[in-house]
Short mmCIF file of C-alpha atoms in Angstrom, two decimals:
data_model
loop_
_atom_site.label_atom_id
_atom_site.label_comp_id
_atom_site.label_asym_id
_atom_site.label_seq_id
_atom_site.Cartn_x
_atom_site.Cartn_y
_atom_site.Cartn_z
CA ILE A 30 229.75 78.35 111.52
CA ALA A 31 226.41 78.13 113.39
CA ILE A 32 224.55 79.08 116.55
CA ALA A 33 221.91 77.06 118.35
CA PHE A 34 219.41 78.16 120.98
CA ASN A 35 218.01 76.15 123.87
CA VAL A 36 220.11 73.01 123.29
CA SER A 37 222.94 71.43 125.22
CA VAL A 38 226.54 71.63 124.02
CA GLU A 39 226.41 67.91 123.22
CA VAL A 40 223.30 68.29 121.03
CA PHE A 41 224.83 71.33 119.33
CA LEU A 42 228.03 69.44 118.52
CA ARG A 43 226.00 66.56 117.09
CA GLN A 44 224.07 69.06 114.95
CA LEU A 45 227.34 70.53 113.68
CA ASP A 46 228.60 67.07 112.82
CA THR A 47 225.36 66.15 111.07
CA VAL A 48 224.77 69.39 109.19
CA HIS A 49 228.31 70.63 108.60
CA GLN A 50 230.50 67.57 109.15
CA HIS A 51 232.41 69.82 111.50
CA ILE A 52 233.18 69.29 115.18
CA LEU A 53 234.92 71.85 117.36
CA PRO A 54 237.99 70.82 119.35
CA ALA A 55 237.17 68.83 122.48
CA GLY A 56 238.12 71.60 124.92
CA GLY A 57 235.10 73.69 124.01
CA LYS A 58 237.04 76.94 124.51
CA GLU A 59 235.36 78.45 121.44
CA ILE A 60 231.91 77.61 122.79
CA LEU A 61 232.69 79.15 126.20
CA ASN A 62 234.07 82.31 124.57
CA THR A 63 230.96 82.58 122.39
CA ARG A 64 228.66 81.98 125.34
CA ASN A 65 230.49 84.67 127.38
CA GLN A 66 230.24 87.19 124.56
CA PHE A 67 226.51 86.47 124.21
CA ARG A 68 226.01 87.01 127.94
CA GLU A 69 227.88 90.32 127.73
CA TYR A 70 225.79 91.41 124.74
CA LEU A 71 222.51 90.44 126.40
CA GLY A 72 223.67 92.15 129.60
CA GLY A 73 224.28 95.39 127.70
CA SER A 74 228.07 95.52 128.10
CA ARG A 75 229.04 94.32 124.59
CA ARG A 76 228.14 96.03 121.32
CA GLN A 77 230.22 93.94 118.90
CA PHE A 78 231.27 90.33 118.82
CA SER A 79 234.89 89.36 118.30
CA LEU A 80 234.59 85.79 117.12
CA PRO A 81 236.08 84.01 114.13
CA LEU A 82 233.23 83.43 111.68
CA ASP A 83 233.05 80.90 108.87
CA ILE A 84 230.27 81.43 106.36
CA THR A 85 232.05 79.75 103.45
CA HIS A 86 229.37 77.05 103.36
CA LEU A 87 226.80 79.63 102.19
CA THR A 88 226.15 80.75 98.63
CA VAL A 89 227.96 83.80 97.28
CA PHE A 90 224.71 85.80 97.39
CA GLN A 91 224.05 84.82 101.03
CA ARG A 92 227.60 85.81 102.00
CA VAL A 93 227.28 89.21 100.27
CA VAL A 94 223.97 89.84 102.04
CA LEU A 95 225.33 88.86 105.46
CA GLU A 96 228.48 90.92 104.91
CA ALA A 97 226.20 93.94 104.29
CA VAL A 98 224.10 93.11 107.37
CA VAL A 99 227.14 92.94 109.64
CA GLN A 100 227.91 96.57 108.67
CA VAL A 101 224.69 97.86 110.29
CA PRO A 102 225.87 99.43 113.57
CA TYR A 103 224.62 98.58 117.03
CA GLY A 104 221.51 100.58 117.85
CA GLU A 105 220.63 101.28 114.23
CA THR A 106 218.32 99.62 111.73
CA CYS A 107 218.30 99.26 107.98
CA SER A 108 215.64 98.04 105.58
CA TYR A 109 215.80 94.98 103.36
CA THR A 110 215.57 97.39 100.40
CA GLN A 111 218.51 99.44 101.68
CA ILE A 112 220.62 96.28 102.01
CA ALA A 113 219.67 95.30 98.45
CA SER A 114 220.61 98.79 97.21
CA ARG A 115 223.95 98.70 99.03
CA MET A 116 224.67 95.46 97.18
CA GLY A 117 223.84 97.08 93.84
CA CYS A 118 220.62 95.04 93.46
CA PRO A 119 217.84 97.47 94.47
CA GLN A 120 215.09 95.16 93.21
CA SER A 121 216.28 92.22 95.33
CA ALA A 122 214.74 93.05 98.71
CA ARG A 123 212.81 89.75 98.86
CA ALA A 124 215.89 87.72 97.97
CA VAL A 125 217.78 89.65 100.66
CA GLY A 126 215.04 88.72 103.13
CA ARG A 127 215.29 85.04 102.19
CA ALA A 128 219.08 85.10 102.61
CA ILE A 129 218.75 86.81 105.99
CA ALA A 130 216.20 84.21 107.10
CA ARG A 131 218.90 81.57 106.59
CA ASN A 132 221.51 83.44 108.66
CA PRO A 133 223.35 80.69 110.58
CA LEU A 134 224.83 83.23 113.03
CA PRO A 135 221.93 85.37 114.26
CA ILE A 136 222.75 88.16 116.69
CA ILE A 137 226.45 87.89 115.78
CA ILE A 138 225.48 88.79 112.22
CA PRO A 139 222.75 91.18 113.38
CA CYS A 140 219.83 90.31 111.12
CA HIS A 141 217.50 91.60 113.85
CA ARG A 142 218.55 95.11 112.76
CA ILE A 143 216.99 94.64 109.34
CA ILE A 144 213.37 95.82 109.14
CA ASN A 145 210.75 96.58 106.50
CA SER A 146 210.88 99.85 104.56
CA ASN A 147 207.67 101.00 106.27
CA GLY A 148 209.31 100.66 109.70
CA SER A 149 207.55 97.44 110.70
CA LEU A 150 209.73 94.66 112.07
CA GLY A 151 209.36 92.02 109.39
CA GLY A 152 210.11 88.41 110.22
CA TYR A 153 212.72 86.81 112.44
CA SER A 154 213.65 83.16 112.10
CA CYS A 155 215.11 82.72 115.60
CA PRO A 156 213.16 81.24 118.50
CA GLY A 157 210.55 83.75 119.62
CA GLY A 158 210.28 85.27 116.14
CA PRO A 159 209.33 88.96 116.00
CA HIS A 160 209.06 89.14 119.81
CA THR A 161 212.75 88.23 120.08
CA LYS A 162 213.61 90.71 117.30
CA ARG A 163 211.76 93.48 119.16
CA SER A 164 213.56 92.56 122.42
CA LEU A 165 216.97 92.73 120.74
CA LEU A 166 216.14 96.10 119.15
CA ASP A 167 214.92 97.35 122.53
CA LEU A 168 218.16 96.15 124.13
CA GLU A 169 220.06 98.25 121.59
CA ASN A 170 217.63 101.20 121.88
CA ALA A 171 217.03 100.93 118.13
CA CYS A 172 213.85 102.18 116.39
#
């Protein structure tokens, strides 16, 4: 339902409870599995995540955008305009960008793979901003 960076598990669970009224089971098995998959991805041994995702709290438009984003393969990029076109809304590139900026599951739903039509990076709403986006694309040997 969400990812947090640079916070403890306890703070993250409080954020989930506050924002989503949702707390994971006490064992934390889901958090450990997610953390392990992130480590594998960042270490270069994982190209896809296999985690149960829940984006039902998002608008229909946001879900459609993120479902298109998740189809962009590891090591490849796509433009905001291309995502809008794939959705049948070629004039909606800015709205696509706004929806991507609200992605609650960055990296898992790989919004870092979405760039401007001119090849420039565009924004990135995760900690580190465009520097982090560039690092993730470098990790994947993309663009």
